[in-house]
mmCIF file of C-alpha atoms in Angstrom:
data_model
loop_
_atom_site.group_PDB
_atom_site.id
_atom_site.type_symbol
_atom_site.label_atom_id
_atom_site.label_comp_id
_atom_site.label_asym_id
_atom_site.label_seq_id
_atom_site.Cartn_x
_atom_site.Cartn_y
_atom_site.Cartn_z
ATOM 1 C CA MET G 76 -0.165 0.074 -0.248
ATOM 2 C CA GLN G 77 2.904 2.437 0.727
ATOM 3 C CA LYS G 78 3.839 2.557 -2.812
ATOM 4 C CA ASN G 79 0.331 3.852 -3.866
ATOM 5 C CA ILE G 80 0.386 6.856 -1.112
ATOM 6 C CA VAL G 81 0.827 10.190 -2.530
ATOM 7 C CA PHE G 82 0.786 12.233 0.684
ATOM 8 C CA GLU G 83 -0.054 11.814 4.178
ATOM 9 C CA ASP G 84 -0.033 13.887 7.250
ATOM 10 C CA SER G 85 -2.332 13.611 10.449
ATOM 11 C CA HIS G 86 -5.539 14.933 8.635
ATOM 12 C CA ILE G 87 -5.526 13.341 5.227
ATOM 13 C CA ILE G 88 -4.183 10.675 3.328
ATOM 14 C CA VAL G 89 -3.953 10.805 -0.707
ATOM 15 C CA VAL G 90 -3.418 7.647 -2.593
ATOM 16 C CA TYR G 91 -3.548 6.372 -6.288
ATOM 17 C CA LYS G 92 -5.872 4.022 -6.847
ATOM 18 C CA PRO G 93 -4.736 1.445 -9.696
ATOM 19 C CA ALA G 94 -7.624 0.693 -12.426
ATOM 20 C CA GLY G 95 -9.253 -2.719 -11.216
ATOM 21 C CA ILE G 96 -9.641 -2.318 -7.771
ATOM 22 C CA ALA G 97 -12.389 -1.066 -5.979
ATOM 23 C CA THR G 98 -12.603 2.005 -3.751
ATOM 24 C CA GLN G 99 -14.367 0.107 -1.259
ATOM 25 C CA THR G 100 -16.388 -3.158 -1.524
ATOM 26 C CA ALA G 101 -18.340 -5.335 0.885
ATOM 27 C CA ARG G 102 -17.310 -8.731 -0.877
ATOM 28 C CA LEU G 103 -15.679 -11.158 0.682
ATOM 29 C CA GLY G 104 -12.165 -11.609 -0.426
ATOM 30 C CA GLN G 105 -11.960 -8.785 -3.097
ATOM 31 C CA GLN G 106 -9.453 -6.201 -2.651
ATOM 32 C CA ASP G 107 -10.456 -2.482 -1.888
ATOM 33 C CA MET G 108 -8.732 0.422 -1.135
ATOM 34 C CA VAL G 109 -10.265 1.302 2.209
ATOM 35 C CA SER G 110 -9.627 -1.908 3.537
ATOM 36 C CA GLU G 111 -5.785 -1.647 2.593
ATOM 37 C CA LEU G 112 -5.348 1.485 4.008
ATOM 38 C CA LYS G 113 -7.253 0.680 7.223
ATOM 39 C CA ASN G 114 -4.683 -2.340 7.704
ATOM 40 C CA TYR G 115 -1.767 -0.065 6.661
ATOM 41 C CA LEU G 116 -2.768 2.537 9.521
ATOM 42 C CA ALA G 117 -3.571 -0.381 11.994
ATOM 43 C CA ALA G 118 0.006 -1.534 11.503
ATOM 44 C CA LYS G 119 1.493 1.844 11.537
ATOM 45 C CA ALA G 120 -0.405 2.899 14.713
ATOM 46 C CA GLU G 121 0.888 -0.559 16.533
ATOM 47 C CA ARG G 122 -2.086 -0.683 18.367
ATOM 48 C CA ALA G 123 -2.334 -2.743 21.665
ATOM 49 C CA VAL G 124 -5.835 -3.556 21.150
ATOM 50 C CA PRO G 125 -7.196 -4.374 17.773
ATOM 51 C CA SER G 126 -9.427 -1.649 16.547
ATOM 52 C CA ALA G 127 -10.037 -0.051 13.101
ATOM 53 C CA PRO G 128 -8.703 3.151 12.590
ATOM 54 C CA TYR G 129 -10.977 6.032 11.545
ATOM 55 C CA LEU G 130 -10.856 6.598 7.860
ATOM 56 C CA GLY G 131 -13.396 8.807 5.931
ATOM 57 C CA VAL G 132 -14.189 8.219 2.308
ATOM 58 C CA ILE G 133 -14.526 11.653 0.791
ATOM 59 C CA HIS G 134 -14.992 10.318 -2.823
ATOM 60 C CA ARG G 135 -14.965 7.562 -5.026
ATOM 61 C CA LEU G 136 -13.734 6.001 -8.186
ATOM 62 C CA ASP G 137 -15.384 3.302 -10.360
ATOM 63 C CA GLN G 138 -13.674 -0.054 -10.305
ATOM 64 C CA PRO G 139 -12.313 0.147 -13.529
ATOM 65 C CA VAL G 140 -11.144 3.728 -13.471
ATOM 66 C CA SER G 141 -7.641 4.578 -11.652
ATOM 67 C CA GLY G 142 -6.629 7.647 -10.319
ATOM 68 C CA ILE G 143 -6.075 10.068 -7.252
ATOM 69 C CA LEU G 144 -8.367 9.668 -4.109
ATOM 70 C CA VAL G 145 -8.063 11.711 -0.820
ATOM 71 C CA PHE G 146 -9.145 10.168 2.338
ATOM 72 C CA ALA G 147 -9.780 11.906 5.804
ATOM 73 C CA LYS G 148 -8.052 10.480 8.988
ATOM 74 C CA THR G 149 -10.392 12.492 11.263
ATOM 75 C CA LYS G 150 -13.939 13.258 11.484
ATOM 76 C CA GLN G 151 -13.238 17.123 11.385
ATOM 77 C CA ALA G 152 -11.313 16.626 8.107
ATOM 78 C CA ALA G 153 -14.283 14.709 6.513
ATOM 79 C CA SER G 154 -16.488 17.350 7.493
ATOM 80 C CA CYS G 155 -14.422 19.946 5.995
ATOM 81 C CA LEU G 156 -13.650 17.937 2.829
ATOM 82 C CA GLY G 157 -17.454 17.154 2.192
ATOM 83 C CA ARG G 158 -18.482 20.682 2.710
ATOM 84 C CA GLN G 159 -15.784 21.747 0.022
ATOM 85 C CA ILE G 160 -17.492 18.961 -2.244
ATOM 86 C CA ALA G 161 -21.069 20.441 -1.474
ATOM 87 C CA ASP G 162 -19.880 24.064 -2.188
ATOM 88 C CA GLY G 163 -17.936 23.130 -5.580
ATOM 89 C CA VAL G 164 -14.338 24.133 -4.512
ATOM 90 C CA PHE G 165 -13.121 20.572 -4.652
ATOM 91 C CA ARG G 166 -11.521 20.334 -7.895
ATOM 92 C CA LYS G 167 -11.063 16.966 -9.769
ATOM 93 C CA TYR G 168 -9.211 16.745 -12.993
ATOM 94 C CA TYR G 169 -9.115 13.456 -15.262
ATOM 95 C CA TYR G 170 -7.393 12.384 -18.402
ATOM 96 C CA ALA G 171 -9.535 9.927 -20.928
ATOM 97 C CA VAL G 172 -8.293 8.222 -23.735
ATOM 98 C CA VAL G 173 -11.457 8.241 -26.240
ATOM 99 C CA HIS G 174 -12.033 6.517 -29.511
ATOM 100 C CA GLY G 175 -11.785 8.763 -32.658
ATOM 101 C CA ARG G 176 -11.055 12.689 -32.551
ATOM 102 C CA PRO G 177 -13.502 15.283 -31.108
ATOM 103 C CA GLU G 178 -15.095 17.708 -33.591
ATOM 104 C CA ARG G 179 -14.338 20.141 -31.351
ATOM 105 C CA GLU G 180 -10.898 20.621 -29.621
ATOM 106 C CA GLN G 181 -12.694 22.245 -26.581
ATOM 107 C CA GLY G 182 -16.002 22.369 -25.055
ATOM 108 C CA ARG G 183 -18.420 22.048 -22.072
ATOM 109 C CA LEU G 184 -21.204 19.400 -21.745
ATOM 110 C CA GLU G 185 -24.146 20.073 -19.430
ATOM 111 C CA ASP G 186 -26.896 17.272 -19.385
ATOM 112 C CA TYR G 187 -29.048 16.093 -16.813
ATOM 113 C CA LEU G 188 -28.249 12.234 -15.394
ATOM 114 C CA TYR G 189 -30.581 9.706 -13.744
ATOM 115 C CA LYS G 190 -29.415 6.796 -12.276
ATOM 116 C CA ASP G 191 -31.359 3.502 -12.445
ATOM 117 C CA GLY G 192 -30.510 1.400 -9.195
ATOM 118 C CA ARG G 193 -31.629 -1.659 -10.763
ATOM 119 C CA THR G 194 -29.044 -1.827 -13.587
ATOM 120 C CA ASN G 195 -26.592 0.363 -11.761
ATOM 121 C CA LEU G 196 -26.256 2.405 -15.181
ATOM 122 C CA SER G 197 -27.278 6.116 -15.713
ATOM 123 C CA ARG G 198 -28.773 7.861 -18.801
ATOM 124 C CA ILE G 199 -29.443 11.325 -20.248
ATOM 125 C CA VAL G 200 -33.126 12.629 -19.813
ATOM 126 C CA ASP G 201 -35.000 15.792 -19.731
ATOM 127 C CA GLN G 202 -34.332 18.253 -16.916
ATOM 128 C CA GLY G 203 -37.887 17.490 -15.598
ATOM 129 C CA PHE G 204 -37.407 13.815 -15.494
ATOM 130 C CA PRO G 205 -38.081 12.865 -11.669
ATOM 131 C CA ASP G 206 -34.726 12.449 -9.720
ATOM 132 C CA ALA G 207 -32.404 13.724 -12.586
ATOM 133 C CA LYS G 208 -29.550 15.752 -11.454
ATOM 134 C CA ARG G 209 -27.407 18.156 -13.476
ATOM 135 C CA ALA G 210 -23.830 17.455 -14.761
ATOM 136 C CA VAL G 211 -21.547 19.532 -16.019
ATOM 137 C CA LEU G 212 -18.021 19.067 -17.214
ATOM 138 C CA GLU G 213 -15.486 20.893 -19.419
ATOM 139 C CA TYR G 214 -12.919 19.115 -21.970
ATOM 140 C CA SER G 215 -10.098 19.921 -23.965
ATOM 141 C CA LEU G 216 -7.631 17.814 -26.542
ATOM 142 C CA ILE G 217 -4.509 17.254 -25.801
ATOM 143 C CA GLU G 218 -3.514 14.839 -28.758
ATOM 144 C CA THR G 219 -4.428 12.674 -31.306
ATOM 145 C CA LEU G 220 -2.501 9.246 -31.951
ATOM 146 C CA MET G 221 -3.049 6.304 -34.455
ATOM 147 C CA VAL G 222 -3.400 2.580 -33.487
ATOM 148 C CA LEU G 223 -3.543 -0.676 -35.318
ATOM 149 C CA GLU G 224 -3.926 -1.504 -38.596
ATOM 150 C CA PRO G 225 -6.247 -0.555 -40.507
ATOM 151 C CA TRP G 226 -5.274 2.933 -38.275
ATOM 152 C CA GLN G 227 -7.751 4.140 -36.145
ATOM 153 C CA GLU G 228 -7.432 7.281 -33.969
ATOM 154 C CA THR G 229 -7.515 7.677 -30.420
ATOM 155 C CA SER G 230 -7.189 10.834 -28.604
ATOM 156 C CA LEU G 231 -6.060 11.818 -25.193
ATOM 157 C CA ILE G 232 -8.613 14.421 -23.487
ATOM 158 C CA LYS G 233 -8.206 16.597 -20.255
ATOM 159 C CA ILE G 234 -11.483 16.879 -18.491
ATOM 160 C CA SER G 235 -12.454 19.039 -15.439
ATOM 161 C CA LEU G 236 -15.225 17.677 -13.439
ATOM 162 C CA LEU G 237 -17.803 20.348 -12.291
ATOM 163 C CA THR G 238 -20.169 17.837 -11.143
ATOM 164 C CA GLY G 239 -20.161 14.452 -9.602
ATOM 165 C CA ARG G 240 -22.319 12.374 -11.022
ATOM 166 C CA HIS G 241 -22.873 8.245 -11.230
ATOM 167 C CA HIS G 242 -20.776 7.642 -14.560
ATOM 168 C CA GLN G 243 -21.092 11.004 -15.343
ATOM 169 C CA ILE G 244 -17.817 11.312 -17.747
ATOM 170 C CA ARG G 245 -18.183 8.194 -19.186
ATOM 171 C CA LEU G 246 -21.815 8.747 -20.164
ATOM 172 C CA GLN G 247 -21.724 12.429 -21.217
ATOM 173 C CA MET G 248 -18.415 11.628 -23.351
ATOM 174 C CA ALA G 249 -20.222 8.838 -25.171
ATOM 175 C CA ASN G 250 -23.258 10.740 -25.597
ATOM 176 C CA ALA G 251 -21.207 13.552 -27.340
ATOM 177 C CA GLY G 252 -19.494 11.287 -29.880
ATOM 178 C CA MET G 253 -16.361 10.504 -27.848
ATOM 179 C CA PRO G 254 -16.506 7.233 -26.049
ATOM 180 C CA LEU G 255 -14.065 6.145 -23.685
ATOM 181 C CA LEU G 256 -11.670 3.062 -24.495
ATOM 182 C CA GLY G 257 -12.457 -0.074 -22.267
ATOM 183 C CA ASP G 258 -15.823 1.415 -21.434
ATOM 184 C CA HIS G 259 -18.246 -1.681 -22.247
ATOM 185 C CA LYS G 260 -20.978 -0.121 -20.505
ATOM 186 C CA TYR G 261 -21.674 3.026 -22.512
ATOM 187 C CA GLY G 262 -19.404 2.550 -25.661
ATOM 188 C CA SER G 263 -20.484 1.241 -28.894
ATOM 189 C CA GLU G 264 -19.767 -2.352 -30.452
ATOM 190 C CA GLN G 265 -17.093 -0.616 -32.795
ATOM 191 C CA ASP G 266 -15.600 0.960 -29.462
ATOM 192 C CA ARG G 267 -15.546 -2.571 -27.989
ATOM 193 C CA GLN G 268 -14.055 -4.128 -30.718
ATOM 194 C CA LEU G 269 -10.906 -1.699 -30.573
ATOM 195 C CA SER G 270 -10.754 -2.493 -26.871
ATOM 196 C CA ARG G 271 -10.954 -5.918 -27.374
ATOM 197 C CA GLU G 272 -8.041 -5.938 -30.361
ATOM 198 C CA ILE G 273 -5.685 -3.474 -28.193
ATOM 199 C CA GLY G 274 -6.026 -5.850 -24.950
ATOM 200 C CA LEU G 275 -7.805 -2.964 -22.991
ATOM 201 C CA LYS G 276 -9.898 -4.687 -19.730
ATOM 202 C CA ASN G 277 -10.431 -1.367 -17.726
ATOM 203 C CA VAL G 278 -11.868 2.123 -18.560
ATOM 204 C CA ALA G 279 -9.412 4.559 -20.021
ATOM 205 C CA LEU G 280 -10.109 7.205 -17.533
ATOM 206 C CA CYS G 281 -7.368 8.726 -14.717
ATOM 207 C CA ALA G 282 -8.392 11.048 -12.058
ATOM 208 C CA TYR G 283 -4.702 12.904 -12.575
ATOM 209 C CA ARG G 284 -5.410 15.525 -10.343
ATOM 210 C CA LEU G 285 -7.048 16.698 -7.021
ATOM 211 C CA GLN G 286 -7.213 20.400 -6.089
ATOM 212 C CA PHE G 287 -8.831 21.488 -2.794
ATOM 213 C CA ARG G 288 -8.248 23.514 0.605
ATOM 214 C CA HIS G 289 -6.325 21.455 3.367
ATOM 215 C CA PRO G 290 -9.073 20.554 5.921
ATOM 216 C CA ALA G 291 -6.569 21.816 8.645
ATOM 217 C CA ALA G 292 -4.126 24.165 7.451
ATOM 218 C CA GLY G 293 -6.803 26.141 5.232
ATOM 219 C CA GLY G 294 -4.456 26.889 2.261
ATOM 220 C CA GLU G 295 -4.957 25.301 -1.059
ATOM 221 C CA VAL G 296 -3.161 22.268 -2.089
ATOM 222 C CA CYS G 297 -2.782 20.185 -5.281
ATOM 223 C CA PHE G 298 -2.030 16.779 -5.903
ATOM 224 C CA GLU G 299 -1.092 15.105 -9.319
ATOM 225 C CA GLN G 300 0.114 11.841 -10.627
ATOM 226 C CA THR G 301 0.792 10.800 -13.996
ATOM 227 C CA PRO G 302 -1.390 7.956 -15.186
ATOM 228 C CA GLU G 303 0.515 4.414 -14.851
ATOM 229 C CA GLU G 304 -2.031 2.395 -17.124
ATOM 230 C CA GLU G 305 -0.464 1.495 -20.451
ATOM 231 C CA ILE G 306 -3.108 2.717 -22.599
ATOM 232 C CA PHE G 307 -1.682 6.223 -21.537
ATOM 233 C CA ARG G 308 1.898 5.678 -22.273
ATOM 234 C CA PRO G 309 2.117 6.307 -25.753
ATOM 235 C CA PHE G 310 0.622 9.813 -25.023
ATOM 236 C CA PHE G 311 3.182 10.544 -22.100
ATOM 237 C CA ASN G 312 6.571 8.684 -23.073
ATOM 238 C CA ARG G 313 7.660 9.152 -26.579
ATOM 239 C CA GLU G 314 10.345 6.092 -26.258
ATOM 240 C CA ILE G 315 6.759 3.708 -27.039
#
């Protein structure tokens, strides 16, 4: 677990979650970040009487998505970070690899999303739809590369998430004609076929940057990490 820790003090712990690992799960025998962190913190504290250390879950990433997460180590820190999310001052930035090249190099997507609890899928609906929630993000094209033969375009997109809805990036980008590679829930059959051909098992989405006010010191802090997954390497490593 220590190799995944980006930053730690007495108030927060910031970690990099690899794709394929759940943020938190109740399934027996399945690895998740919360359990791993609690084990790490308990071992670090060398407690004489076994007890679970406090770990506040502030936000989550889907299991097939990688990236930076911040957890609170005190209830006060959790409350402060929760308020920042509610007030919109907790900022999250992502890299995504999409199939094709966007028609517009930058833009803003604003939709209303409804989560179907029975299928664990979201869909875009009209504003007046019951339980619909406003979803907003901004994106910009970083670079387009070609893969496989016959050559197909794939693009690295930078995304600023302005609201945090269920599967928001995956759904909004697919709806706007920019489906994420590896996304078998919202991509088309053509997208899924390309993902299979390049051996991609997880969603090509990484939360590479978090920006918020430190819950104790009060100043703005920013944590950033280059995506580790292979699908991102051609865009960041020119030796490949």
